[in-house]
Amino acid sequence: MMPKRSTITDRSDEEFEWTGRMNESVYFVNCNNSVITVGSKCTKVSVESCVNTKVILKFGNITSFLEIIKCVDSEVCLEEGVSIATVSVDGARNLTLRVKDCQTQLEKIWWHNVSKLHVDRGAEMGLFLLDKIPENNEITRFQHVCKVQPDGSFSKEPVMRENGYPITEEEKMAAEAKQAEYDRQMEEMVRRNIKISKKPAP
């Protein structure tokens, strides 16, 4: 059965709860000055072009993926027990992501073209600003990723690989070391083959 798509658009100055089915993906688009609650488990949640809007997730989703696009002065809250593996944020301005327990509710956050992305990690961890240059209102124009560590902190500053895939510095170094070892083994294999081919025929 193909997943269904439910789109809620152009809602303003409202407080409402959305409930659907597990095979539905829900998209909230152009909602302003509103409070939206996702009151049932679904396939995927996307929030796009919303302004001064709060979205509350009372349940997780099948894909464990949350997408936030071009939202301004808004916040997304994961209620206690709701786990999302990946949060993707693109083109947002002054966005806050609130979680009760960072260690159990998040795995990683991807962000691109973002200004002022805050993560409220609960009372013990406090507020964390992902954007490194918020004071001059510039925008991070590169794609970044950070991962939640076992203690609830975030991984170090992310970097870009040559193929454009964002990873952390530790992962980049490990990948480069693995590639270097692979290249060394391939070169050694080529040298052995050349030596064998140069041996005179009996």
Coordinates of C-alpha atoms in Angstrom, one line a residue:
M1 CA 0.0 0.0 0.0
M2 CA 1.4 3.4 -1.0
P3 CA 1.8 6.0 1.7
K4 CA -0.8 8.7 1.7
R5 CA -0.1 12.4 1.9
S6 CA -2.0 14.8 4.1
T7 CA -1.3 18.5 3.5
I8 CA -2.5 21.2 5.9
T9 CA -2.0 24.7 4.4
D10 CA -2.7 28.4 5.2
R11 CA -3.8 28.0 8.8
S12 CA -3.5 31.2 10.8
D13 CA -4.1 32.1 14.5
E14 CA -5.3 28.6 15.3
E15 CA -4.6 25.9 17.8
F16 CA -5.5 22.5 16.5
E17 CA -4.5 18.8 16.6
W18 CA -3.9 16.6 13.6
T19 CA -4.6 12.9 13.7
G20 CA -4.2 10.5 10.9
R21 CA -3.0 7.0 10.0
M22 CA 0.4 5.3 10.2
N23 CA 0.6 5.2 6.4
E24 CA 0.1 8.9 6.1
S25 CA 2.8 11.6 5.7
V26 CA 1.7 15.0 7.0
Y27 CA 2.8 18.3 5.6
F28 CA 2.1 21.6 7.4
V29 CA 2.6 24.5 4.9
N30 CA 2.2 28.3 5.4
C31 CA 0.8 28.1 8.9
N32 CA 1.1 31.4 10.9
N33 CA 0.8 32.3 14.5
S34 CA -0.6 28.8 15.3
V35 CA 0.0 25.9 17.7
I36 CA -0.2 22.5 15.9
T37 CA -0.2 19.1 17.7
V38 CA 0.6 15.9 15.8
G39 CA -1.6 13.6 17.8
S40 CA -1.0 10.2 16.1
K41 CA 1.8 8.1 14.7
C42 CA 2.4 8.6 11.0
T43 CA 4.9 8.0 8.2
K44 CA 6.7 11.4 8.1
V45 CA 6.2 15.0 9.4
S46 CA 7.2 18.0 7.4
V47 CA 6.9 21.7 8.4
E48 CA 7.4 24.2 5.7
S49 CA 7.2 28.0 5.4
C50 CA 5.5 28.5 8.8
V51 CA 6.0 31.7 10.8
N52 CA 5.7 32.1 14.5
T53 CA 4.2 28.6 14.8
K54 CA 4.7 25.9 17.4
V55 CA 4.5 22.2 16.3
I56 CA 4.2 19.6 19.0
L57 CA 4.9 15.9 18.3
K58 CA 3.2 13.6 20.7
F59 CA 4.2 10.6 18.7
G60 CA 7.1 9.5 16.6
N61 CA 6.8 8.4 12.9
I62 CA 7.7 5.3 10.9
T63 CA 10.6 6.9 9.1
S64 CA 12.0 8.5 12.3
F65 CA 12.6 11.7 10.2
L66 CA 11.5 15.3 10.8
E67 CA 11.8 17.8 8.0
I68 CA 11.7 21.6 8.7
I69 CA 11.9 24.0 5.7
K70 CA 12.0 27.8 5.5
C71 CA 10.3 28.3 8.9
V72 CA 10.8 31.6 10.7
D73 CA 10.5 32.4 14.5
S74 CA 9.0 29.0 15.1
E75 CA 9.6 26.0 17.3
V76 CA 9.2 22.2 17.2
C77 CA 8.8 20.2 20.4
L78 CA 9.3 16.5 20.9
E79 CA 7.3 15.4 23.9
E80 CA 8.8 12.9 26.3
G81 CA 9.3 9.5 24.8
V82 CA 9.1 10.7 21.2
S83 CA 12.3 9.7 19.3
I84 CA 13.4 11.1 16.0
A85 CA 16.6 9.7 14.4
T86 CA 17.2 12.6 12.0
V87 CA 16.0 16.2 12.0
S88 CA 16.6 18.0 8.7
V89 CA 16.5 21.8 8.8
D90 CA 16.8 23.9 5.6
G91 CA 16.4 27.6 5.1
A92 CA 15.1 28.3 8.6
R93 CA 15.5 31.6 10.6
N94 CA 15.4 31.6 14.4
L95 CA 14.1 28.1 14.9
T96 CA 14.0 26.3 18.2
L97 CA 14.0 22.5 18.6
R98 CA 12.9 21.4 22.1
V99 CA 13.4 17.9 23.5
K100 CA 13.0 16.4 27.0
D101 CA 15.9 14.1 26.9
C102 CA 18.5 14.7 24.2
Q103 CA 20.3 11.3 24.7
T104 CA 17.2 9.2 23.9
Q105 CA 15.2 11.4 21.6
L106 CA 17.7 12.5 19.0
E107 CA 20.5 10.9 16.9
K108 CA 21.5 13.7 14.5
I109 CA 20.6 17.0 13.1
W110 CA 21.3 18.2 9.5
W111 CA 21.1 21.8 8.7
H112 CA 21.7 24.0 5.7
N113 CA 21.2 27.7 4.9
V114 CA 20.1 28.3 8.5
S115 CA 20.3 31.4 10.8
K116 CA 19.9 30.9 14.5
L117 CA 19.0 27.3 15.1
H118 CA 18.6 26.5 18.9
V119 CA 18.3 23.1 20.5
D120 CA 16.7 23.1 23.9
R121 CA 18.1 19.8 25.3
G122 CA 16.1 19.8 28.6
A123 CA 16.9 21.2 32.0
E124 CA 20.2 19.4 32.6
M125 CA 21.8 20.1 29.2
G126 CA 20.4 23.6 28.5
L127 CA 20.1 25.6 25.3
F128 CA 22.6 24.9 22.5
L129 CA 23.1 27.2 19.5
L130 CA 24.1 25.3 16.4
D131 CA 24.6 28.3 14.2
K132 CA 28.2 29.5 14.7
I133 CA 27.7 33.1 13.5
P134 CA 24.4 34.4 14.8
E135 CA 25.5 37.8 16.0
N136 CA 25.8 39.3 12.5
N137 CA 22.7 37.5 11.1
E138 CA 24.8 35.8 8.4
I139 CA 23.7 32.4 7.2
T140 CA 25.5 29.1 7.3
R141 CA 25.4 28.3 3.5
F142 CA 27.0 24.9 3.8
Q143 CA 25.3 21.6 4.7
H144 CA 26.3 20.5 8.2
V145 CA 25.5 17.6 10.5
C146 CA 26.0 16.9 14.2
K147 CA 25.4 13.8 16.1
V148 CA 24.2 13.3 19.7
Q149 CA 26.9 11.7 21.9
P150 CA 26.1 9.2 24.7
D151 CA 26.3 12.0 27.3
G152 CA 23.8 14.2 25.4
S153 CA 26.4 16.6 24.0
F154 CA 26.8 17.2 20.3
S155 CA 29.7 16.0 18.1
K156 CA 32.4 18.4 17.1
E157 CA 32.2 20.9 14.3
P158 CA 31.1 19.0 11.1
V159 CA 33.1 19.1 7.9
M160 CA 32.3 18.4 4.2
R161 CA 33.8 15.5 2.3
E162 CA 34.7 15.8 -1.4
N163 CA 31.4 14.2 -2.4
G164 CA 29.4 16.8 -0.5
Y165 CA 28.3 14.4 2.2
P166 CA 28.6 16.0 5.7
I167 CA 30.3 14.1 8.4
T168 CA 32.2 14.9 11.6
E169 CA 35.9 15.4 11.8
E170 CA 36.5 12.1 13.5
E171 CA 34.5 10.3 10.9
K172 CA 36.4 12.1 8.1
M173 CA 39.7 11.1 9.6
A174 CA 38.6 7.5 10.0
A175 CA 37.3 7.3 6.5
E176 CA 40.5 8.8 5.1
A177 CA 42.6 6.3 7.0
K178 CA 40.5 3.4 5.8
Q179 CA 40.8 4.7 2.2
A180 CA 44.6 5.1 2.5
E181 CA 44.9 1.5 3.7
Y182 CA 42.7 0.3 0.9
D183 CA 44.9 2.3 -1.7
R184 CA 48.0 0.8 -0.1
Q185 CA 46.7 -2.7 -0.4
M186 CA 45.7 -2.1 -4.1
E187 CA 49.1 -0.7 -4.9
E188 CA 50.8 -3.7 -3.3
M189 CA 48.6 -6.1 -5.3
V190 CA 49.5 -4.3 -8.5
R191 CA 53.2 -4.5 -7.7
R192 CA 52.9 -8.3 -7.1
N193 CA 51.0 -8.8 -10.3
I194 CA 53.7 -6.9 -12.2
K195 CA 56.5 -9.0 -10.7
I196 CA 54.6 -12.2 -11.5
S197 CA 54.1 -11.1 -15.1
K198 CA 57.8 -10.2 -15.5
K199 CA 59.0 -13.7 -14.5
P200 CA 60.5 -15.6 -17.5
A201 CA 58.4 -18.4 -18.9
P202 CA 59.8 -21.9 -17.9

